[in-house]
GROMACS .gro file of C-alpha atoms in nm:
model
  426
    1MET     CA    1   2.938  -1.860  -1.067
    2LYS     CA    2   2.735  -2.074  -0.829
    3LEU     CA    3   2.365  -2.048  -0.912
    4GLU     CA    4   2.159  -2.064  -0.595
    5ILE     CA    5   1.858  -1.898  -0.436
    6PRO     CA    6   1.834  -1.753  -0.083
    7ARG     CA    7   1.782  -1.996   0.204
    8GLY     CA    8   1.419  -2.082   0.264
    9MET     CA    9   1.313  -1.990  -0.090
   10ARG     CA   10   1.223  -2.231  -0.368
   11ASP     CA   11   1.114  -2.247  -0.729
   12ILE     CA   12   0.753  -2.356  -0.772
   13GLU     CA   13   0.747  -2.631  -1.031
   14PRO     CA   14   0.459  -2.693  -1.275
   15GLU     CA   15   0.270  -2.961  -1.078
   16GLU     CA   16   0.280  -2.764  -0.752
   17LEU     CA   17   0.173  -2.446  -0.929
   18HIS     CA   18  -0.113  -2.641  -1.087
   19ASN     CA   19  -0.225  -2.747  -0.738
   20ILE     CA   20  -0.196  -2.393  -0.603
   21ASN     CA   21  -0.407  -2.268  -0.892
   22TYR     CA   22  -0.665  -2.540  -0.822
   23ILE     CA   23  -0.702  -2.414  -0.464
   24ARG     CA   24  -0.711  -2.056  -0.595
   25GLU     CA   25  -0.993  -2.151  -0.834
   26LYS     CA   26  -1.205  -2.298  -0.551
   27PHE     CA   27  -1.129  -1.993  -0.336
   28MET     CA   28  -1.241  -1.756  -0.612
   29GLU     CA   29  -1.560  -1.958  -0.662
   30THR     CA   30  -1.638  -1.918  -0.291
   31THR     CA   31  -1.567  -1.543  -0.291
   32CYS     CA   32  -1.826  -1.509  -0.569
   33LEU     CA   33  -2.081  -1.708  -0.368
   34PHE     CA   34  -2.037  -1.475  -0.068
   35ASN     CA   35  -1.983  -1.155  -0.272
   36PHE     CA   36  -1.634  -1.079  -0.141
   37LYS     CA   37  -1.441  -0.837  -0.360
   38VAL     CA   38  -1.093  -0.968  -0.448
   39MET     CA   39  -0.795  -0.733  -0.438
   40GLU     CA   40  -0.416  -0.743  -0.408
   41PRO     CA   41  -0.259  -0.543  -0.122
   42SER     CA   42   0.091  -0.402  -0.166
   43PRO     CA   43   0.370  -0.659  -0.114
   44LEU     CA   44   0.580  -0.389   0.056
   45GLU     CA   45   0.473  -0.208   0.373
   46MET     CA   46   0.632   0.043   0.605
   47LEU     CA   47   0.787  -0.149   0.895
   48THR     CA   48   0.592   0.062   1.147
   49THR     CA   49   0.266  -0.051   0.984
   50LEU     CA   50   0.355  -0.417   1.030
   51GLU     CA   51   0.468  -0.357   1.387
   52ALA     CA   52   0.124  -0.215   1.466
   53LYS     CA   53  -0.017  -0.565   1.424
   54ALA     CA   54   0.213  -0.770   1.644
   55GLY     CA   55   0.464  -0.536   1.807
   56ALA     CA   56   0.828  -0.454   1.739
   57SER     CA   57   0.931  -0.815   1.799
   58ILE     CA   58   0.776  -0.905   1.465
   59SER     CA   59   1.078  -0.750   1.292
   60ASN     CA   60   1.273  -1.067   1.376
   61GLU     CA   61   1.027  -1.275   1.174
   62ILE     CA   62   0.995  -1.072   0.855
   63TYR     CA   63   1.209  -0.951   0.570
   64SER     CA   64   1.274  -0.590   0.667
   65PHE     CA   65   1.534  -0.359   0.519
   66THR     CA   66   1.623   0.003   0.453
   67ASP     CA   67   1.548   0.120   0.099
   68LYS     CA   68   1.740   0.374  -0.108
   69GLY     CA   69   1.535   0.654   0.047
   70ASN     CA   70   1.652   0.542   0.394
   71ARG     CA   71   1.301   0.420   0.482
   72ASN     CA   72   1.244   0.111   0.698
   73ILE     CA   73   1.021  -0.116   0.492
   74ALA     CA   74   0.938  -0.487   0.482
   75LEU     CA   75   0.778  -0.759   0.274
   76ARG     CA   76   0.427  -0.847   0.391
   77PHE     CA   77   0.410  -1.147   0.625
   78ASP     CA   78   0.034  -1.185   0.578
   79LEU     CA   79  -0.249  -1.026   0.379
   80THR     CA   80  -0.458  -0.896   0.671
   81ILE     CA   81  -0.231  -0.602   0.746
   82GLY     CA   82  -0.241  -0.463   0.392
   83LEU     CA   83  -0.618  -0.506   0.355
   84THR     CA   84  -0.677  -0.337   0.692
   85ARG     CA   85  -0.444  -0.048   0.608
   86PHE     CA   86  -0.628  -0.004   0.277
   87VAL     CA   87  -0.970   0.014   0.443
   88ALA     CA   88  -0.848   0.234   0.729
   89THR     CA   89  -0.721   0.499   0.485
   90ARG     CA   90  -1.029   0.493   0.259
   91ARG     CA   91  -1.301   0.684   0.438
   92ASP     CA   92  -1.498   0.697   0.115
   93LEU     CA   93  -1.575   0.323   0.134
   94LYS     CA   94  -1.933   0.231   0.221
   95MET     CA   95  -1.951  -0.014   0.511
   96PRO     CA   96  -1.962  -0.307   0.539
   97VAL     CA   97  -1.664  -0.388   0.317
   98LYS     CA   98  -1.599  -0.754   0.230
   99LEU     CA   99  -1.251  -0.810   0.087
  100ALA     CA  100  -1.056  -1.118  -0.015
  101SER     CA  101  -0.706  -1.188  -0.140
  102PHE     CA  102  -0.496  -1.484  -0.256
  103SER     CA  103  -0.126  -1.419  -0.294
  104ASP     CA  104   0.229  -1.483  -0.174
  105VAL     CA  105   0.377  -1.380   0.160
  106TRP     CA  106   0.721  -1.395   0.321
  107ARG     CA  107   0.827  -1.483   0.675
  108TYR     CA  108   1.180  -1.510   0.811
  109ASP     CA  109   1.110  -1.837   0.994
  110GLU     CA  110   1.353  -2.126   1.031
  111PRO     CA  111   1.307  -2.339   0.717
  112GLN     CA  112   1.201  -2.700   0.773
  113ALA     CA  113   1.020  -2.982   0.594
  114GLY     CA  114   0.718  -2.840   0.416
  115ARG     CA  115   0.780  -2.493   0.556
  116TYR     CA  116   0.943  -2.218   0.354
  117ARG     CA  117   1.009  -1.849   0.393
  118TYR     CA  118   0.807  -1.785   0.078
  119PHE     CA  119   0.459  -1.933   0.058
  120HIS     CA  120   0.100  -1.858  -0.040
  121GLN     CA  121  -0.196  -1.750   0.165
  122TRP     CA  122  -0.566  -1.682   0.115
  123ASP     CA  123  -0.749  -1.427   0.323
  124ILE     CA  124  -1.100  -1.285   0.373
  125GLU     CA  125  -1.201  -0.986   0.586
  126ILE     CA  126  -1.523  -0.803   0.676
  127TYR     CA  127  -1.489  -0.443   0.795
  128GLY     CA  128  -1.757  -0.229   0.957
  129PRO     CA  129  -2.014  -0.404   1.177
  130PHE     CA  130  -1.939  -0.512   1.535
  131SER     CA  131  -2.186  -0.797   1.497
  132LYS     CA  132  -2.215  -1.172   1.536
  133GLU     CA  133  -2.354  -1.191   1.181
  134SER     CA  134  -2.018  -1.076   1.041
  135ASP     CA  135  -1.847  -1.337   1.258
  136ALA     CA  136  -2.085  -1.607   1.134
  137GLU     CA  137  -2.041  -1.498   0.771
  138VAL     CA  138  -1.663  -1.550   0.788
  139ILE     CA  139  -1.692  -1.887   0.963
  140GLU     CA  140  -1.953  -2.003   0.711
  141PHE     CA  141  -1.718  -1.901   0.428
  142VAL     CA  142  -1.440  -2.114   0.579
  143SER     CA  143  -1.672  -2.413   0.607
  144VAL     CA  144  -1.803  -2.383   0.250
  145PHE     CA  145  -1.458  -2.322   0.097
  146LEU     CA  146  -1.296  -2.623   0.263
  147LYS     CA  147  -1.593  -2.843   0.171
  148LYS     CA  148  -1.550  -2.733  -0.191
  149LEU     CA  149  -1.196  -2.867  -0.169
  150GLY     CA  150  -1.328  -3.197  -0.036
  151LEU     CA  151  -1.198  -3.157   0.321
  152ASN     CA  152  -1.416  -3.264   0.614
  153VAL     CA  153  -1.283  -3.021   0.873
  154MET     CA  154  -1.403  -2.924   1.219
  155VAL     CA  155  -1.422  -2.551   1.289
  156GLU     CA  156  -1.359  -2.481   1.659
  157VAL     CA  157  -1.487  -2.152   1.801
  158ASN     CA  158  -1.421  -1.951   2.116
  159ASP     CA  159  -1.427  -1.591   2.237
  160ARG     CA  160  -1.124  -1.423   2.396
  161GLN     CA  161  -1.349  -1.185   2.590
  162LEU     CA  162  -1.520  -1.488   2.742
  163ILE     CA  163  -1.188  -1.636   2.852
  164GLU     CA  164  -1.070  -1.301   2.990
  165GLU     CA  165  -1.398  -1.268   3.180
  166TYR     CA  166  -1.359  -1.624   3.315
  167ILE     CA  167  -1.002  -1.551   3.431
  168ARG     CA  168  -1.111  -1.235   3.613
  169GLN     CA  169  -1.431  -1.362   3.772
  170LYS     CA  170  -1.372  -1.735   3.822
  171LEU     CA  171  -0.997  -1.738   3.884
  172GLY     CA  172  -0.978  -1.399   4.059
  173VAL     CA  173  -0.693  -1.265   3.847
  174ALA     CA  174  -0.716  -0.884   3.860
  175GLU     CA  175  -0.380  -0.780   3.715
  176GLU     CA  176  -0.451  -0.667   3.359
  177GLN     CA  177  -0.082  -0.655   3.272
  178ILE     CA  178  -0.048  -1.034   3.294
  179MET     CA  179  -0.361  -1.110   3.089
  180PRO     CA  180  -0.165  -1.132   2.758
  181ASP     CA  181   0.075  -1.384   2.917
  182ILE     CA  182  -0.215  -1.593   3.047
  183LEU     CA  183  -0.377  -1.602   2.702
  184ARG     CA  184  -0.046  -1.700   2.543
  185ALA     CA  185  -0.019  -1.982   2.796
  186VAL     CA  186  -0.369  -2.104   2.702
  187ASP     CA  187  -0.266  -2.096   2.335
  188LYS     CA  188   0.025  -2.329   2.415
  189VAL     CA  189  -0.171  -2.587   2.618
  190THR     CA  190  -0.194  -2.831   2.326
  191LYS     CA  191   0.176  -2.789   2.248
  192LYS     CA  192   0.334  -2.811   2.595
  193SER     CA  193   0.288  -3.003   2.920
  194LEU     CA  194   0.178  -2.841   3.246
  195SER     CA  195   0.533  -2.860   3.382
  196GLU     CA  196   0.673  -2.693   3.069
  197LEU     CA  197   0.414  -2.417   3.090
  198TYR     CA  198   0.485  -2.362   3.458
  199GLU     CA  199   0.857  -2.342   3.393
  200GLU     CA  200   0.794  -2.079   3.122
  201TYR     CA  201   0.542  -1.871   3.317
  202LYS     CA  202   0.625  -1.941   3.685
  203ASP     CA  203   0.729  -1.578   3.742
  204LYS     CA  204   0.391  -1.453   3.616
  205ILE     CA  205   0.126  -1.722   3.667
  206ASN     CA  206   0.084  -1.949   3.971
  207LEU     CA  207   0.052  -2.326   3.935
  208SER     CA  208  -0.312  -2.338   4.049
  209THR     CA  209  -0.417  -2.086   3.783
  210LEU     CA  210  -0.226  -2.278   3.517
  211GLN     CA  211  -0.395  -2.602   3.619
  212HIS     CA  212  -0.737  -2.437   3.591
  213LEU     CA  213  -0.644  -2.309   3.244
  214VAL     CA  214  -0.530  -2.652   3.130
  215ASP     CA  215  -0.856  -2.807   3.251
  216LEU     CA  216  -1.064  -2.531   3.088
  217SER     CA  217  -0.878  -2.568   2.758
  218SER     CA  218  -0.977  -2.933   2.729
  219ILE     CA  219  -1.349  -2.855   2.719
  220LYS     CA  220  -1.512  -2.869   2.376
  221GLY     CA  221  -1.844  -2.967   2.222
  222THR     CA  222  -2.191  -2.825   2.162
  223VAL     CA  223  -2.317  -2.519   2.348
  224ASN     CA  224  -2.505  -2.737   2.597
  225GLU     CA  225  -2.213  -2.978   2.644
  226VAL     CA  226  -1.964  -2.699   2.713
  227TYR     CA  227  -2.199  -2.517   2.950
  228SER     CA  228  -2.253  -2.835   3.150
  229LYS     CA  229  -1.877  -2.898   3.185
  230ALA     CA  230  -1.745  -2.545   3.248
  231ASP     CA  231  -1.839  -2.299   3.522
  232LEU     CA  232  -1.975  -2.032   3.284
  233LYS     CA  233  -2.279  -1.921   3.483
  234GLY     CA  234  -2.303  -1.542   3.515
  235LEU     CA  235  -2.052  -1.468   3.237
  236GLU     CA  236  -2.197  -1.212   2.994
  237ASN     CA  237  -1.980  -1.315   2.702
  238TRP     CA  238  -2.108  -1.673   2.708
  239SER     CA  239  -2.437  -1.551   2.558
  240LYS     CA  240  -2.239  -1.407   2.264
  241VAL     CA  241  -2.087  -1.748   2.192
  242ALA     CA  242  -2.427  -1.916   2.218
  243ALA     CA  243  -2.583  -1.659   1.983
  244LEU     CA  244  -2.303  -1.709   1.731
  245MET     CA  245  -2.354  -2.085   1.735
  246ASP     CA  246  -2.729  -2.033   1.681
  247SER     CA  247  -2.654  -1.815   1.379
  248LEU     CA  248  -2.422  -2.081   1.238
  249LYS     CA  249  -2.689  -2.347   1.294
  250SER     CA  250  -2.941  -2.139   1.099
  251ARG     CA  251  -2.684  -2.118   0.816
  252ARG     CA  252  -2.661  -2.500   0.818
  253VAL     CA  253  -2.295  -2.494   0.924
  254ASP     CA  254  -2.282  -2.835   1.089
  255ASN     CA  255  -1.907  -2.887   1.122
  256VAL     CA  256  -1.855  -2.641   1.409
  257ARG     CA  257  -1.819  -2.670   1.787
  258VAL     CA  258  -1.710  -2.464   2.085
  259ASN     CA  259  -1.352  -2.518   2.209
  260LEU     CA  260  -1.253  -2.318   2.518
  261GLY     CA  261  -0.886  -2.384   2.440
  262ILE     CA  262  -0.883  -2.177   2.119
  263VAL     CA  263  -0.754  -1.824   2.187
  264ARG     CA  264  -0.508  -1.759   1.901
  265GLY     CA  265  -0.164  -1.628   1.988
  266LEU     CA  266  -0.162  -1.269   1.863
  267ASP     CA  267  -0.257  -0.995   2.108
  268TYR     CA  268  -0.467  -0.794   1.863
  269TYR     CA  269  -0.756  -1.045   1.865
  270SER     CA  270  -1.043  -0.891   2.057
  271GLY     CA  271  -1.341  -1.126   2.047
  272VAL     CA  272  -1.445  -1.436   1.856
  273VAL     CA  273  -1.157  -1.662   1.750
  274PHE     CA  274  -1.165  -1.988   1.556
  275GLU     CA  275  -0.950  -2.251   1.388
  276ALA     CA  276  -1.029  -2.526   1.136
  277PHE     CA  277  -0.874  -2.870   1.175
  278ASP     CA  278  -0.858  -3.177   0.954
  279PRO     CA  279  -0.930  -3.469   1.192
  280PHE     CA  280  -0.751  -3.711   0.958
  281SER     CA  281  -0.411  -3.540   0.967
  282GLU     CA  282  -0.169  -3.399   1.224
  283LEU     CA  283  -0.094  -3.076   1.038
  284GLY     CA  284  -0.243  -2.848   1.302
  285ALA     CA  285  -0.487  -2.571   1.214
  286LEU     CA  286  -0.548  -2.532   0.840
  287VAL     CA  287  -0.728  -2.201   0.892
  288GLY     CA  288  -0.727  -1.946   1.169
  289GLY     CA  289  -0.910  -1.623   1.228
  290GLY     CA  290  -1.114  -1.404   1.454
  291ARG     CA  291  -1.228  -1.056   1.542
  292TYR     CA  292  -0.949  -0.800   1.563
  293ASP     CA  293  -1.109  -0.460   1.632
  294ARG     CA  294  -0.790  -0.353   1.810
  295LEU     CA  295  -0.604  -0.337   1.480
  296THR     CA  296  -0.854  -0.107   1.307
  297HIS     CA  297  -0.847   0.110   1.620
  298ALA     CA  298  -0.465   0.117   1.609
  299PHE     CA  299  -0.495   0.241   1.250
  300GLY     CA  300  -0.716   0.529   1.365
  301ARG     CA  301  -1.056   0.378   1.279
  302GLU     CA  302  -1.243   0.326   1.606
  303ASP     CA  303  -1.566   0.354   1.407
  304ILE     CA  304  -1.523   0.016   1.238
  305GLY     CA  305  -1.469  -0.341   1.352
  306ALA     CA  306  -1.298  -0.624   1.167
  307ILE     CA  307  -1.331  -1.001   1.145
  308GLY     CA  308  -1.133  -1.227   0.915
  309ALA     CA  309  -0.979  -1.564   0.837
  310ALA     CA  310  -0.667  -1.682   0.660
  311GLY     CA  311  -0.507  -2.010   0.562
  312GLY     CA  312  -0.172  -2.128   0.431
  313VAL     CA  313  -0.218  -2.270   0.082
  314GLU     CA  314   0.075  -2.512   0.105
  315ARG     CA  315  -0.058  -2.656   0.431
  316ILE     CA  316  -0.402  -2.707   0.277
  317MET     CA  317  -0.231  -2.872  -0.018
  318MET     CA  318  -0.060  -3.116   0.219
  319ALA     CA  319  -0.396  -3.199   0.380
  320LEU     CA  320  -0.551  -3.263   0.038
  321LYS     CA  321  -0.265  -3.497  -0.053
  322LYS     CA  322  -0.287  -3.684   0.280
  323ASN     CA  323  -0.658  -3.740   0.216
  324GLY     CA  324  -0.590  -3.858  -0.139
  325ILE     CA  325  -0.797  -3.572  -0.280
  326LEU     CA  326  -0.540  -3.367  -0.467
  327LYS     CA  327  -0.437  -3.557  -0.775
  328HIS     CA  328  -0.274  -3.389  -1.072
  329VAL     CA  329  -0.490  -3.461  -1.376
  330PRO     CA  330  -0.333  -3.296  -1.681
  331LYS     CA  331  -0.565  -3.138  -1.934
  332GLN     CA  332  -0.629  -3.365  -2.230
  333MET     CA  333  -0.384  -3.266  -2.500
  334VAL     CA  334  -0.352  -3.326  -2.876
  335TYR     CA  335  -0.020  -3.353  -3.053
  336VAL     CA  336   0.013  -3.264  -3.424
  337ALA     CA  337   0.284  -3.458  -3.609
  338TYR     CA  338   0.382  -3.431  -3.975
  339THR     CA  339   0.555  -3.681  -4.202
  340SER     CA  340   0.751  -3.432  -4.410
  341SER     CA  341   0.887  -3.079  -4.375
  342ILE     CA  342   0.707  -3.000  -4.702
  343ILE     CA  343   0.373  -3.005  -4.523
  344LYS     CA  344   0.491  -2.841  -4.200
  345THR     CA  345   0.298  -2.524  -4.291
  346SER     CA  346  -0.025  -2.726  -4.321
  347ALA     CA  347   0.048  -2.890  -3.984
  348LEU     CA  348   0.100  -2.551  -3.817
  349GLY     CA  349  -0.230  -2.432  -3.962
  350ILE     CA  350  -0.405  -2.729  -3.799
  351VAL     CA  351  -0.230  -2.651  -3.467
  352SER     CA  352  -0.372  -2.299  -3.480
  353ILE     CA  353  -0.722  -2.420  -3.572
  354LEU     CA  354  -0.729  -2.655  -3.274
  355ARG     CA  355  -0.590  -2.398  -3.030
  356ASN     CA  356  -0.841  -2.135  -3.144
  357SER     CA  357  -1.113  -2.394  -3.083
  358GLY     CA  358  -1.001  -2.429  -2.720
  359ILE     CA  359  -0.819  -2.763  -2.759
  360SER     CA  360  -0.483  -2.795  -2.585
  361THR     CA  361  -0.235  -2.868  -2.866
  362ASP     CA  362   0.141  -2.915  -2.899
  363TYR     CA  363   0.375  -3.009  -3.184
  364ASN     CA  364   0.740  -3.070  -3.274
  365LEU     CA  365   0.959  -2.761  -3.232
  366ASN     CA  366   1.279  -2.939  -3.340
  367ALA     CA  367   1.331  -2.936  -3.717
  368GLY     CA  368   1.407  -3.264  -3.892
  369ARG     CA  369   1.252  -3.505  -3.643
  370SER     CA  370   1.119  -3.828  -3.790
  371LEU     CA  371   0.755  -3.925  -3.741
  372ARG     CA  372   0.862  -4.196  -3.494
  373LYS     CA  373   1.048  -3.943  -3.279
  374GLN     CA  374   0.751  -3.707  -3.295
  375LEU     CA  375   0.525  -3.985  -3.171
  376ASP     CA  376   0.770  -4.054  -2.889
  377ASP     CA  377   0.763  -3.682  -2.808
  378ALA     CA  378   0.382  -3.691  -2.804
  379ALA     CA  379   0.385  -3.984  -2.561
  380SER     CA  380   0.638  -3.816  -2.330
  381LYS     CA  381   0.422  -3.502  -2.315
  382GLY     CA  382   0.111  -3.699  -2.222
  383ALA     CA  383  -0.083  -3.648  -2.544
  384VAL     CA  384  -0.409  -3.842  -2.559
  385LEU     CA  385  -0.443  -3.818  -2.936
  386THR     CA  386  -0.197  -3.747  -3.215
  387VAL     CA  387  -0.305  -3.586  -3.540
  388ILE     CA  388  -0.075  -3.710  -3.818
  389VAL     CA  389  -0.048  -3.483  -4.122
  390GLY     CA  390   0.069  -3.659  -4.441
  391PRO     CA  391   0.094  -3.529  -4.800
  392GLU     CA  392  -0.158  -3.772  -4.946
  393GLU     CA  393  -0.416  -3.714  -4.674
  394ILE     CA  394  -0.378  -3.334  -4.670
  395GLU     CA  395  -0.444  -3.318  -5.046
  396LYS     CA  396  -0.784  -3.475  -4.972
  397GLY     CA  397  -0.842  -3.238  -4.680
  398GLU     CA  398  -0.790  -3.519  -4.430
  399VAL     CA  399  -0.562  -3.616  -4.140
  400ILE     CA  400  -0.502  -3.935  -3.942
  401VAL     CA  401  -0.606  -3.933  -3.573
  402ARG     CA  402  -0.421  -4.188  -3.361
  403SER     CA  403  -0.513  -4.291  -3.007
  404MET     CA  404  -0.199  -4.289  -2.793
  405SER     CA  405  -0.345  -4.547  -2.556
  406ASP     CA  406  -0.417  -4.830  -2.800
  407GLY     CA  407  -0.273  -4.714  -3.135
  408THR     CA  408  -0.605  -4.723  -3.321
  409GLU     CA  409  -0.630  -4.481  -3.612
  410SER     CA  410  -0.904  -4.312  -3.812
  411LYS     CA  411  -0.915  -4.060  -4.096
  412GLN     CA  412  -1.096  -3.733  -4.029
  413LYS     CA  413  -1.177  -3.424  -4.235
  414VAL     CA  414  -0.968  -3.118  -4.144
  415ASN     CA  415  -1.272  -2.887  -4.152
  416GLU     CA  416  -1.448  -3.109  -3.896
  417LEU     CA  417  -1.142  -3.197  -3.687
  418ALA     CA  418  -1.195  -2.958  -3.393
  419ARG     CA  419  -1.557  -3.070  -3.347
  420ILE     CA  420  -1.464  -3.439  -3.371
  421LEU     CA  421  -1.174  -3.412  -3.125
  422ASP     CA  422  -1.388  -3.220  -2.878
  423ARG     CA  423  -1.649  -3.497  -2.899
  424MET     CA  424  -1.380  -3.764  -2.851
  425PHE     CA  425  -1.259  -3.590  -2.535
  426HIS     CA  426  -1.607  -3.568  -2.388
   0.00000   0.00000   0.00000
């Protein structure tokens, strides 16, 4: 039998899982700071629920199948959909609701370097208010979280309603049916040339309009800088962007700017949108988010709005490594070795004492190993100190503590060992 896993999947080995858990730890710290409640949405959803987010075409990008009850279901491709479904069906919840999640997701994308069909994602959402303060709260969370990780990112903000208003009033485009195509074209400006965009959209968007969109998408900076470069006079939604930036300034979020080229690709976004970039890498957006009131409305809750952000954990991990931030530092560990099987019971008692005192401890599981082989085992496992249990020492209530770095040894009392080792580590 050939042992293999499905294409695009992988086993997560100890060091990578350690790094994922490190990011999870910083995420959980930030959720506590902002009082987000952490939950786990169902990994399985009805296919129709997922299609409500991005249309029927999404079925090509997710793991969907028919279950034994002949129901069309699918693995979640993000965490937003499950959190939104949960809130939409719980009319007993008091608004606003601030939820967060950190878990695994699945997408049926084409596997490539650093990109798998199974990966991890973190997500935060605020449901209820249709306000700039909710928008600012989510953006501030993103800034604080990434700073906790040691990343100096730039958060770039825009508003889809502003761009739609600009297209209607400044470019004279009145056909609502082509607005989604125009916004998708804007989303691709940084990825494709003008000629490539024209070739893709020539049946829907004229060249002059595309050129205006390309020029508009290049404008970024402070509120004053953007207003001086773009023809935004008379646009109602510009005041919303300016007010949001003022709110962020009052929150001391200093790594944020307006970027008129940020629109996000999914059609359900309905207002503020933003992405966070690491200026020192070419990984693309580490975080993306925005207001998506259309989704809560599609789920039958026109009484509540929604704003959220999400990030791929593996992509953030790559950014941390590129910046030399993420370094695997194993927990300091003690190894207990014994010179004779006669005193193995005493050695195991010491292992338990140390573990119950919160000290990471390992020992020889293979019977009959010599002391030399046990010391080699301790070195291979990265032990900092080895506690050597010998018959003469144990009769006196003592053990030998050996430094694995320089080989120096000292005798210590068993009843004081945990305290002494803890002091040696710190």
